[in-house]
CSV table of C-alpha atoms in Angstrom, one decimal:
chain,number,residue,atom,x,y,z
A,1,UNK,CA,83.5,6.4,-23.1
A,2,UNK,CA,86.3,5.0,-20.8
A,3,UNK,CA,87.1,8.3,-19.6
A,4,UNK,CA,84.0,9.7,-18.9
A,5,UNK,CA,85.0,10.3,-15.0
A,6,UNK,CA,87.2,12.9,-16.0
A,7,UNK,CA,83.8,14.6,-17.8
A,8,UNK,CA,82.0,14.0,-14.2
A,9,UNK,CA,85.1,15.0,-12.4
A,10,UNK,CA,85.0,18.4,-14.4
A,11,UNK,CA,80.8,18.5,-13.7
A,12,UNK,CA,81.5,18.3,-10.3
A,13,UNK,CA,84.2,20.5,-10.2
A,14,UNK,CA,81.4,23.5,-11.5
A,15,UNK,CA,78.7,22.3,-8.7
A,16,UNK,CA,81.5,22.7,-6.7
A,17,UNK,CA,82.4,26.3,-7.3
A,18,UNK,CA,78.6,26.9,-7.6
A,19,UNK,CA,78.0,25.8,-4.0
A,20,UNK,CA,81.6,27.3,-2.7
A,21,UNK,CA,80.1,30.5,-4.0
A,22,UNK,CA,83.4,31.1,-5.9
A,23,UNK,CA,84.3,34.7,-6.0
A,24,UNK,CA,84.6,36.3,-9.7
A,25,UNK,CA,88.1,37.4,-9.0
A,26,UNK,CA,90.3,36.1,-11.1
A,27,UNK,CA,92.1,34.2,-8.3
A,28,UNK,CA,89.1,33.0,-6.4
A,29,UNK,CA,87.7,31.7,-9.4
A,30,UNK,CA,90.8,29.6,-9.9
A,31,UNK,CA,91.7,28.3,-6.9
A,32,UNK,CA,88.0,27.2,-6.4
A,33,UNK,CA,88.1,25.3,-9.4
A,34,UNK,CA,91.5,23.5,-8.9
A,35,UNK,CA,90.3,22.7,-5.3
A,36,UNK,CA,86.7,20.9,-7.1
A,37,UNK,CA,88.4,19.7,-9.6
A,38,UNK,CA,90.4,17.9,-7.4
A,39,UNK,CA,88.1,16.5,-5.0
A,40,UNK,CA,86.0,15.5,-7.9
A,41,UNK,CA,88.6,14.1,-9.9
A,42,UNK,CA,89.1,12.2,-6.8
A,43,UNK,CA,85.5,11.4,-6.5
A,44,UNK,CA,84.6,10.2,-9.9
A,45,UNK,CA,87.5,8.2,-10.4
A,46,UNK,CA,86.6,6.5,-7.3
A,47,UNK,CA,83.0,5.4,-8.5
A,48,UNK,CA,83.9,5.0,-12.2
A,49,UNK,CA,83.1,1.2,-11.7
A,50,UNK,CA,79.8,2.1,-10.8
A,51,UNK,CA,78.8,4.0,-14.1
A,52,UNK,CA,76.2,2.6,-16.2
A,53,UNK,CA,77.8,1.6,-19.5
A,54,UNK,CA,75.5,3.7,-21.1
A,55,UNK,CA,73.8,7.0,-20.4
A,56,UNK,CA,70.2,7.0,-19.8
A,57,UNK,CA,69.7,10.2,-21.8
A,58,UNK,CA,69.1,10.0,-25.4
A,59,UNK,CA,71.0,12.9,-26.8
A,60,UNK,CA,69.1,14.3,-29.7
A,61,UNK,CA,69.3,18.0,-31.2
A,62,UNK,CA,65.8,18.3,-29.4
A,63,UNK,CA,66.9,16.9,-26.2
A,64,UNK,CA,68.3,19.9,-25.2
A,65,UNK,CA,65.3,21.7,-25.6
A,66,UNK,CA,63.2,19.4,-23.9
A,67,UNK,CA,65.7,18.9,-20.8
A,68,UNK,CA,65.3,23.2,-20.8
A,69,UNK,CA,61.5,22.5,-20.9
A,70,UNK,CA,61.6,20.1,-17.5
A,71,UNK,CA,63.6,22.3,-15.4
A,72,UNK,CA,61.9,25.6,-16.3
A,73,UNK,CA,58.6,23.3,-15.7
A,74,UNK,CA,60.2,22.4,-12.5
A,75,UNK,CA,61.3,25.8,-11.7
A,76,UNK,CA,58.1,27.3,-12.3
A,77,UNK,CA,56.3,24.3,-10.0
A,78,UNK,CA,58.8,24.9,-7.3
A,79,UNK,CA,58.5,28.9,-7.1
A,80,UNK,CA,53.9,28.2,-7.2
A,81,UNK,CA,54.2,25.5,-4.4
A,82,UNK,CA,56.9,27.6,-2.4
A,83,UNK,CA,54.4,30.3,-2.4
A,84,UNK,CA,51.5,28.2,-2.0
A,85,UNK,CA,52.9,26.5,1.3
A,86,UNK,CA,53.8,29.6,3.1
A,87,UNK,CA,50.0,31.2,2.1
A,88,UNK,CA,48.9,28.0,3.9
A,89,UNK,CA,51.2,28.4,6.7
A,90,UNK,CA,50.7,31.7,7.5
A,91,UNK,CA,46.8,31.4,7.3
A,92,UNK,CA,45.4,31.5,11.0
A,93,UNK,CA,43.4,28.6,10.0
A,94,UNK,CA,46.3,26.8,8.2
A,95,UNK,CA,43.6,25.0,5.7
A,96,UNK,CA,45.2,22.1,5.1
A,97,UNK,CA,44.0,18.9,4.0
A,98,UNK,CA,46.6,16.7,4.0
A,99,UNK,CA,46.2,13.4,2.2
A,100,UNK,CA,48.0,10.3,0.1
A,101,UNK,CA,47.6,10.6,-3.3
A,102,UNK,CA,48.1,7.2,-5.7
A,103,UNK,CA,49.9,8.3,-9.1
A,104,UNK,CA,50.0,5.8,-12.0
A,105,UNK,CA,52.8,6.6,-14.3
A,106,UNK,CA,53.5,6.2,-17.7
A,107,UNK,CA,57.1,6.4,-17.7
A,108,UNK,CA,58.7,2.9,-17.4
A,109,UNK,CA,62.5,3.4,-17.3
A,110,UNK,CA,63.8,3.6,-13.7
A,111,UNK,CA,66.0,6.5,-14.6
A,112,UNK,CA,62.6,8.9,-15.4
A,113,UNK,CA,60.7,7.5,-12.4
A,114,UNK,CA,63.5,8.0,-10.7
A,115,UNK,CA,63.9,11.5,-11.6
A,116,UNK,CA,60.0,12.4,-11.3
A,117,UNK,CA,59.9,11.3,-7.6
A,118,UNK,CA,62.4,13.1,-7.0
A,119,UNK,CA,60.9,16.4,-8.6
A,120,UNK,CA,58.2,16.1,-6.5
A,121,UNK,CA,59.5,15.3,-3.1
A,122,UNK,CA,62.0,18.7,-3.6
A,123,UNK,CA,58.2,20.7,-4.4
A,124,UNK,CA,57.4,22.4,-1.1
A,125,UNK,CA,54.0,20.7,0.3
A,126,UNK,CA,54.9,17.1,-1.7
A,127,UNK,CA,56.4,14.1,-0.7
A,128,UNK,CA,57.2,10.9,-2.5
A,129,UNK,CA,56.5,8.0,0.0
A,130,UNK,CA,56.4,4.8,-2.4
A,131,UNK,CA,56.9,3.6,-5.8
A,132,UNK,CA,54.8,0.3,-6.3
A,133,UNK,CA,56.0,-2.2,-9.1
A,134,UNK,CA,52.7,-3.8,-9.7
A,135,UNK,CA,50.5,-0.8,-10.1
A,136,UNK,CA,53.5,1.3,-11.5
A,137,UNK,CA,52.6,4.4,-9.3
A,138,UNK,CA,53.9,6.1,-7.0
A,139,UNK,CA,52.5,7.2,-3.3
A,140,UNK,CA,52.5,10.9,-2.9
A,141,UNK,CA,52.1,12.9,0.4
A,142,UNK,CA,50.7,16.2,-0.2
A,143,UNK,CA,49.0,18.8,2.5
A,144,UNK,CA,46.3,20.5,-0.1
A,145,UNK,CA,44.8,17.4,-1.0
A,146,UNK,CA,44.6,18.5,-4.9
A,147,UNK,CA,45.0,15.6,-6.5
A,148,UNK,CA,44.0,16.7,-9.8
A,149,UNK,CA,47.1,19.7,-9.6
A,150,UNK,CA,49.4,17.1,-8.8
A,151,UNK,CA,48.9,14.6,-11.3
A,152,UNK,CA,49.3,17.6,-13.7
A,153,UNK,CA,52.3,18.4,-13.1
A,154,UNK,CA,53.3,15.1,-13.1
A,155,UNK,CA,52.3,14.8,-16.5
A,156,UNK,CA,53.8,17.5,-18.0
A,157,UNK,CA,56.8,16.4,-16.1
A,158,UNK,CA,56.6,12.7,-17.9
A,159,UNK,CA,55.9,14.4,-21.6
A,160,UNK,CA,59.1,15.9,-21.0
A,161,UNK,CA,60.7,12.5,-19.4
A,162,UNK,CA,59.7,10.5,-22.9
A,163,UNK,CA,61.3,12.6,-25.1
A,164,UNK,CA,64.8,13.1,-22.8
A,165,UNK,CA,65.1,9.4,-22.1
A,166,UNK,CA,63.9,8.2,-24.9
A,167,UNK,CA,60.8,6.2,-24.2
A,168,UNK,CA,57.8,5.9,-26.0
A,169,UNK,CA,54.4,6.7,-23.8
A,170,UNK,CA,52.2,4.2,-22.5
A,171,UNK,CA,48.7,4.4,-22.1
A,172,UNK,CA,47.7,4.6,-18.0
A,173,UNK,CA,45.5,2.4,-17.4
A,174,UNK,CA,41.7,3.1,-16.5
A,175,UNK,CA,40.9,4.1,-12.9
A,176,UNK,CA,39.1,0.5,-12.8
A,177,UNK,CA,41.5,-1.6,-14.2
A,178,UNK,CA,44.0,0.6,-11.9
A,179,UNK,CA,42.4,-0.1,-8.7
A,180,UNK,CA,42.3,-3.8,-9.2
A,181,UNK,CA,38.8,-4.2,-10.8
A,182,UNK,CA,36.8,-2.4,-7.7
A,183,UNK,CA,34.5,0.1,-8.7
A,184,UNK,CA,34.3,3.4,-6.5
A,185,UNK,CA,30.5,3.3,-5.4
């Protein structure tokens, strides 16, 4: 566990070759990994005070499997809303409805809320504005106005969340109890 920057400095030498766009000659491939893993050697040896002193993933044999499941999830959301926005934008009416949607969550751990806003601020026509602590939800910008579509996904998103960081689901509460004991007349 001490030497777990030299784990991140090799992870970051691969991101680095992946956005290098290392050639797959033999010599490109090399010198593109020596150079990221050298600046991320570098790098994670630098912030190794700042690692948590335990990872917030819970590495089962079906972790793996679920942590497949969220980014083909993602994936799939990503290439439906990139499609989706450019439908809307090259519409001559460009029907939007853009509106702020309030998303309770049943993820607790800030790690998966965490990782859930940030899903949906990188999904085209999405935007994560807030998190709020009391009502544990988080304020979401979108321009379709589909709330029902959005809370979807972020459900499936948070099935997958409970099983990769190892939290148990919690019930969300009712829409009354949510919106502070008002009733929508």
């Amino acid at each position: 566990m001490r030497r777990r920057w030299m784990l991140q400095g090799v992870a970051l030498a691969v991101l680095w070759m992946l956005v290098r766009g290392a050639t797959l000659t033999v010599s490109g491939f090399v010198t593109e990994f020596v150079l990221g893993l050298g600046v991320g050697l570098v790098i994670s040896y630098s912030l190794r005070r700042f690692y948590a002193p335990r990872s917030p993933l819970v590495w089962r044999p079906r972790t793996l499997r679920y942590v497949l499941g969220y980014v083909w999830t993602f994936v799939k959301q990503l290439v439906v809303s990139n499609l989706d926005v450019a439908r809307l934008t090259l519409s001559p009416s460009m029907p939007i409805e853009p509106t702020v949607v309030e998303v309770p969550l049943r993820v607790r751990s800030d790690v998966a809320i965490t990782t859930i806003a940030n899903s949906i601020t990188l999904t085209p026509g999405t935007l994560t504005i807030d998190y709020d602590e009391k009502d544990h939800s988080l304020s979401v910008h979108s321009i379709d106005g589909d709330r029902e579509s959005l809370v979807e996904s972020v459900r499936t998103w948070e099935d997958y969340a409970f099983v990769i960081f190892g939290e148990t689901p919690t019930p969300i509460p009712s829409r009354n109890e949510w919106a502070g004991g008002q009733d929508d007349d």
